[in-house]
Amino acid sequence: MADADPDPDSDPGARREFAFELGLCAHLEATTDWLVGRQLGAAVERPGRRIVDVVAVAPGPAFDDRARITAETVPVRAVESDVGVGEAVPRRRAVRETPGLTDALVDRAIEVGFFATERRNGREYLRQTTRYPDGWFDRLVGIENKPDLGSPGALERQLRTDVSLGLFEAVILATESHVTRAHLNRIPDAVGVWRFDPDAGERTVIREPTALATDEGGVELVERRPLETEISIVAAEAKARARRRIAERAYGKGWRTYDLPACEHAAATDDGRPYCARFERVVDPSRTCRDCDAREPGTAPAVDADALRASRTAWEPDPSGVRRRQSGLDRFQ
């Protein structure tokens, strides 16, 4: 009798979804001009209420202007503040008069190079280092991954929420399953459907998505209780702010948001995905490797996530005039 497989992953569904998700991100990065981010909040009232698996940002005409500012996420509240590129304004006044702008966000805007600071008579003043380019992204695409449609979970509710809220121009369901007419009938007609094979890197369009009205108001599902569903009517202005936040987060975060394990079996694919030579598959280091009986202490694979992303997309890792992060400290954060 063969020895039992020591693979500690007790949730093969989650393991499959992680590998599927990274495979799709790598595929989209290689075959489109999109910037790809993963696991991003995509609600308005409380962004963390709805986490979208993959967000794709299609560059707009002012993309190069955005890329010149910083490689990081620009805080949206800083963009929307009264701090402009002209006359500097007192920091205290900017924080006091801008809803949602905190001292921590001001510090972050200074750190990434969007705000400059100066002192006058003992008071701190702020100004923008450049005008924020509103047209830097053209479209947002929200993608929900469900490799196995036999275990849909809350898929229908999630997709209906995305369609009714309308933060994305297109909402896509990506699956590895064979898609039947019954599957299509259970999801909103506006949702596009892809069948994706992560091993072969092949994507088939089963149904094209319907363009959503992102410049109008929307309806957000707040909470569902027995016999009652609480909703929130979201104004177009609030949606615009949320869309900018999502785009900025995707720009600064990307999709390689993991640490590679320090294990003799650890390796990386050419596009930076964590790979286990022992089990011959892409793994989730935070879930699979931590308690793995087959783990052998070693050196984590040397992968430069910034260099990989820069070589495959229009993202600029080190724009001129922006202070660079200390190398290696947060490369996969």
Coordinates of C-alpha atoms in Angstrom, one line a residue:
M1 CA 0.0 0.0 0.0
A2 CA 1.4 3.4 -0.9
D3 CA 2.2 5.9 1.8
A4 CA -0.5 8.5 2.5
D5 CA 0.0 11.9 0.8
P6 CA 1.3 14.2 3.5
D7 CA -0.3 17.2 1.9
P8 CA -1.9 19.1 4.9
D9 CA -4.4 21.1 2.9
S10 CA -7.7 20.0 4.4
D11 CA -9.7 22.3 2.0
P12 CA -9.0 21.2 -1.6
G13 CA -11.7 23.6 -2.8
A14 CA -9.9 26.6 -1.4
R15 CA -6.6 25.2 -2.7
R16 CA -8.1 24.9 -6.2
E17 CA -9.6 28.4 -6.1
F18 CA -6.3 30.0 -5.1
A19 CA -4.4 28.3 -7.9
F20 CA -7.2 29.1 -10.4
E21 CA -7.2 32.7 -9.3
L22 CA -3.4 33.2 -9.7
G23 CA -3.5 31.4 -13.0
L24 CA -6.2 33.7 -14.3
C25 CA -4.3 36.8 -13.1
A26 CA -1.2 35.6 -14.8
H27 CA -3.1 34.8 -18.0
L28 CA -4.8 38.3 -18.1
E29 CA -1.6 40.0 -17.5
A30 CA 0.0 38.2 -20.4
T31 CA -2.9 38.5 -22.9
T32 CA -4.3 42.0 -22.2
D33 CA -3.1 45.5 -21.5
W34 CA -5.0 45.5 -18.2
L35 CA -3.6 46.0 -14.7
V36 CA -4.8 43.2 -12.5
G37 CA -5.4 43.2 -8.8
R38 CA -7.0 40.6 -6.6
Q39 CA -9.1 40.3 -3.4
L40 CA -10.3 44.0 -3.4
G41 CA -13.2 45.5 -1.5
A42 CA -15.9 46.4 -3.9
A43 CA -18.8 47.9 -1.9
V44 CA -19.5 51.5 -1.2
E45 CA -21.0 51.7 2.3
R46 CA -18.4 49.3 3.8
P47 CA -15.9 48.2 1.1
G48 CA -15.0 45.0 3.0
R49 CA -18.6 43.7 2.8
R50 CA -18.0 42.6 -0.8
I51 CA -14.6 41.3 -1.8
V52 CA -14.1 40.7 -5.5
D53 CA -11.7 38.0 -6.5
V54 CA -10.0 39.8 -9.4
V55 CA -10.3 43.4 -10.6
A56 CA -8.9 44.4 -14.0
V57 CA -8.2 48.1 -14.8
A58 CA -8.1 49.0 -18.4
P59 CA -5.8 52.0 -19.0
G60 CA -7.3 55.3 -20.2
P61 CA -5.8 58.2 -22.1
A62 CA -4.2 59.8 -19.1
F63 CA -2.6 56.5 -17.8
D64 CA 1.0 57.8 -18.3
D65 CA 0.2 60.8 -16.2
R66 CA -1.0 58.6 -13.4
A67 CA 2.1 56.3 -13.7
R68 CA 4.4 59.2 -13.3
I69 CA 3.0 60.1 -9.8
T70 CA 3.8 57.0 -7.8
A71 CA 3.9 53.2 -8.0
E72 CA 1.7 53.1 -4.9
T73 CA -1.9 53.6 -4.1
V74 CA -2.9 57.3 -3.9
P75 CA -5.4 57.8 -1.0
V76 CA -8.7 58.8 -2.6
R77 CA -9.6 61.2 0.2
A78 CA -6.4 63.1 -0.5
V79 CA -7.4 63.4 -4.2
E80 CA -10.8 64.8 -3.2
S81 CA -9.5 67.2 -0.6
D82 CA -9.2 71.0 -0.9
V83 CA -5.4 70.5 -1.2
G84 CA -4.5 71.5 -4.8
V85 CA -1.4 72.2 -6.8
G86 CA -1.7 76.0 -6.4
E87 CA -1.6 77.7 -3.1
A88 CA -0.7 75.5 -0.1
V89 CA -3.3 75.0 2.6
P90 CA -2.9 74.4 6.3
R91 CA -2.8 70.7 7.1
R92 CA -5.2 71.1 10.1
R93 CA -7.8 72.9 7.9
A94 CA -7.5 70.2 5.2
V95 CA -8.1 67.4 7.7
R96 CA -10.9 69.3 9.4
E97 CA -12.8 70.3 6.3
T98 CA -12.4 67.2 4.2
P99 CA -14.8 64.3 5.1
G100 CA -12.8 61.1 5.7
L101 CA -9.4 62.7 5.4
T102 CA -7.3 61.7 8.5
D103 CA -3.8 62.6 9.5
A104 CA -2.8 59.0 8.7
L105 CA -4.0 59.4 5.1
V106 CA -2.2 62.8 4.8
D107 CA 1.0 61.1 6.0
R108 CA 0.5 58.3 3.4
A109 CA -0.2 60.9 0.6
I110 CA 3.1 62.6 1.6
E111 CA 4.9 59.3 1.7
V112 CA 3.9 58.3 -1.8
G113 CA 4.7 61.7 -3.2
F114 CA 1.2 63.0 -3.9
F115 CA 1.3 65.7 -1.2
A116 CA 4.3 67.9 -0.5
T117 CA 4.6 69.6 2.9
E118 CA 6.2 72.8 4.1
R119 CA 6.3 74.8 7.3
R120 CA 5.3 78.5 7.7
N121 CA 5.5 80.2 11.0
G122 CA 5.4 76.9 12.8
R123 CA 2.4 75.6 10.9
E124 CA 2.4 72.7 8.4
Y125 CA 1.0 73.4 4.9
L126 CA 0.2 70.9 2.1
R127 CA 0.0 71.1 -1.6
Q128 CA -0.4 68.5 -4.4
T129 CA 2.8 67.7 -6.3
T130 CA 0.8 67.3 -9.5
R131 CA -2.8 67.3 -10.7
Y132 CA -4.5 64.0 -10.4
P133 CA -5.5 62.6 -13.8
D134 CA -9.1 61.6 -13.7
G135 CA -9.0 59.9 -17.1
W136 CA -6.2 57.5 -16.3
F137 CA -8.4 54.4 -16.4
D138 CA -11.0 53.6 -19.0
R139 CA -12.9 50.6 -17.6
L140 CA -13.0 48.4 -14.5
V141 CA -13.8 44.7 -14.9
G142 CA -14.9 42.7 -11.8
I143 CA -14.3 38.9 -12.0
E144 CA -15.7 36.4 -9.6
N145 CA -13.9 33.0 -9.7
K146 CA -15.8 29.8 -9.1
P147 CA -13.8 26.9 -10.5
D148 CA -16.4 24.4 -9.5
L149 CA -20.0 25.4 -10.3
G150 CA -21.2 22.3 -8.5
S151 CA -20.5 24.2 -5.2
P152 CA -21.7 27.7 -6.0
G153 CA -22.1 29.0 -2.4
A154 CA -23.3 32.6 -2.5
L155 CA -22.4 33.1 -6.1
E156 CA -25.8 34.2 -7.3
R157 CA -26.2 36.8 -4.6
Q158 CA -22.7 38.1 -5.1
L159 CA -23.2 38.6 -8.8
R160 CA -26.6 40.2 -8.4
T161 CA -25.1 42.6 -6.0
D162 CA -22.3 43.5 -8.4
V163 CA -24.8 44.1 -11.2
S164 CA -27.3 46.1 -9.2
L165 CA -24.5 48.3 -7.7
G166 CA -22.7 48.8 -11.0
L167 CA -19.2 49.7 -9.9
F168 CA -17.8 47.8 -12.9
E169 CA -18.4 48.3 -16.6
A170 CA -18.3 44.5 -16.9
V171 CA -18.9 41.7 -14.4
I172 CA -17.5 38.3 -15.3
L173 CA -17.9 34.8 -13.8
A174 CA -14.8 32.7 -14.4
T175 CA -15.0 28.9 -14.0
E176 CA -13.2 25.7 -14.8
S177 CA -16.5 23.7 -15.0
H178 CA -18.5 22.8 -18.1
V179 CA -21.1 25.6 -18.3
T180 CA -24.7 24.4 -18.9
R181 CA -27.8 26.3 -19.8
A182 CA -29.0 25.7 -16.2
H183 CA -25.9 27.4 -14.9
L184 CA -26.5 30.4 -17.1
N185 CA -30.1 30.7 -16.1
R186 CA -29.1 31.0 -12.4
I187 CA -27.0 34.1 -12.8
P188 CA -27.9 37.6 -14.0
D189 CA -28.1 38.0 -17.8
A190 CA -25.7 40.9 -17.6
V191 CA -22.9 38.7 -16.3
G192 CA -20.3 37.4 -18.8
V193 CA -19.0 33.9 -18.4
W194 CA -15.5 32.6 -19.1
R195 CA -14.3 29.0 -19.0
F196 CA -10.7 29.0 -18.0
D197 CA -8.2 26.1 -17.8
P198 CA -5.4 27.3 -15.5
D199 CA -3.1 24.4 -16.5
A200 CA -3.3 25.1 -20.2
G201 CA -3.7 28.9 -19.8
E202 CA -6.7 28.8 -22.1
R203 CA -9.8 31.1 -21.8
T204 CA -13.0 30.5 -23.7
V205 CA -15.7 33.2 -23.7
I206 CA -19.1 31.4 -23.1
R207 CA -21.1 34.6 -22.8
E208 CA -20.1 38.3 -23.3
P209 CA -21.0 40.7 -20.4
T210 CA -23.5 43.5 -20.8
A211 CA -22.0 46.9 -20.2
L212 CA -23.3 48.4 -16.9
A213 CA -24.2 52.0 -16.2
T214 CA -21.3 53.1 -13.9
D215 CA -22.1 56.8 -14.1
E216 CA -25.6 56.4 -12.6
G217 CA -26.8 55.5 -9.1
G218 CA -26.9 51.9 -7.9
V219 CA -28.4 49.6 -5.3
E220 CA -26.1 47.9 -2.7
L221 CA -27.1 44.9 -0.7
V222 CA -26.4 45.8 2.9
E223 CA -27.7 42.7 4.8
R224 CA -30.0 39.8 4.1
R225 CA -32.1 38.4 6.9
P226 CA -35.0 35.8 6.9
L227 CA -37.9 37.4 5.0
E228 CA -36.0 40.7 4.7
T229 CA -33.3 42.3 2.7
E230 CA -31.7 45.6 3.6
I231 CA -30.5 47.7 0.7
S232 CA -28.8 51.1 0.3
I233 CA -29.4 53.5 -2.6
V234 CA -25.9 54.6 -3.7
A235 CA -25.5 58.0 -5.5
A236 CA -23.5 58.3 -8.6
E237 CA -21.0 60.5 -6.8
A238 CA -20.4 57.8 -4.2
K239 CA -19.9 55.3 -6.9
A240 CA -17.4 57.4 -8.7
R241 CA -15.4 57.7 -5.4
A242 CA -15.5 53.9 -4.9
R243 CA -14.4 53.3 -8.5
R244 CA -11.4 55.5 -8.1
R245 CA -10.6 53.8 -4.8
I246 CA -10.8 50.4 -6.4
A247 CA -8.7 51.4 -9.4
E248 CA -6.1 53.0 -7.1
R249 CA -6.0 49.9 -4.9
A250 CA -5.5 47.6 -7.9
Y251 CA -2.8 49.9 -9.3
G252 CA -0.8 49.9 -6.0
K253 CA -1.4 46.3 -4.9
G254 CA -1.3 44.2 -8.0
W255 CA -2.0 40.4 -7.6
R256 CA 1.3 39.0 -6.3
T257 CA 0.3 39.6 -2.7
Y258 CA 1.9 36.6 -1.0
D259 CA 5.2 35.6 0.6
L260 CA 7.1 32.7 -0.9
P261 CA 7.9 30.0 1.6
A262 CA 11.4 29.2 3.0
C263 CA 11.3 25.6 2.0
E264 CA 13.5 23.3 0.0
H265 CA 10.5 22.3 -2.1
A266 CA 9.5 25.9 -2.9
A267 CA 9.9 27.3 -6.3
A268 CA 8.2 29.9 -8.5
T269 CA 6.8 29.9 -12.0
D270 CA 8.1 32.2 -14.6
D271 CA 5.4 34.7 -13.7
G272 CA 6.0 34.5 -10.0
R273 CA 3.3 32.1 -8.7
P274 CA 4.3 30.0 -5.7
Y275 CA 5.0 26.4 -6.8
C276 CA 5.7 23.3 -4.7
A277 CA 8.1 20.8 -6.4
R278 CA 7.1 18.1 -3.9
F279 CA 3.4 18.2 -4.8
E280 CA 4.0 19.6 -8.3
R281 CA 1.4 22.3 -8.2
V282 CA 0.8 26.0 -7.4
V283 CA 0.2 26.3 -3.6
D284 CA -1.1 28.9 -1.3
P285 CA 1.8 29.5 1.1
S286 CA -0.4 31.0 3.9
R287 CA -2.8 28.0 3.9
T288 CA -0.8 25.0 2.6
C289 CA 2.8 25.5 3.6
R290 CA 2.5 26.6 7.2
D291 CA 1.6 23.1 8.7
C292 CA 2.9 20.9 5.9
D293 CA 4.6 17.7 7.1
A294 CA 6.8 17.6 4.0
R295 CA 8.2 21.1 4.6
E296 CA 12.0 21.2 4.8
P297 CA 13.7 24.4 5.9
G298 CA 15.4 26.2 3.1
T299 CA 15.7 29.6 1.4
A300 CA 12.7 31.3 -0.1
P301 CA 12.9 31.6 -3.9
A302 CA 14.2 35.0 -5.0
V303 CA 11.5 36.6 -7.0
D304 CA 11.3 40.3 -7.8
A305 CA 7.6 40.9 -8.0
D306 CA 8.0 44.6 -9.0
A307 CA 10.3 43.6 -11.9
L308 CA 7.9 40.9 -13.1
R309 CA 5.0 43.3 -13.0
A310 CA 6.9 46.1 -14.8
S311 CA 8.1 43.8 -17.5
R312 CA 4.5 42.5 -18.2
T313 CA 2.4 45.7 -17.8
A314 CA 2.5 49.5 -18.2
W315 CA 2.8 49.9 -14.4
E316 CA 5.9 52.0 -13.6
P317 CA 7.7 50.7 -10.5
D318 CA 10.0 53.7 -10.0
P319 CA 8.7 56.9 -11.5
S320 CA 11.1 59.8 -11.4
G321 CA 10.8 62.1 -8.4
V322 CA 9.0 59.6 -6.2
R323 CA 10.9 58.2 -3.2
R324 CA 11.4 54.5 -3.6
R325 CA 10.5 51.9 -1.0
Q326 CA 13.4 50.2 0.7
S327 CA 14.1 47.1 -1.5
G328 CA 12.7 43.8 -0.3
L329 CA 10.8 44.9 2.7
D330 CA 7.3 44.7 1.4
R331 CA 7.7 43.3 -2.1
F332 CA 4.8 40.9 -1.7
Q333 CA 2.6 43.0 0.5

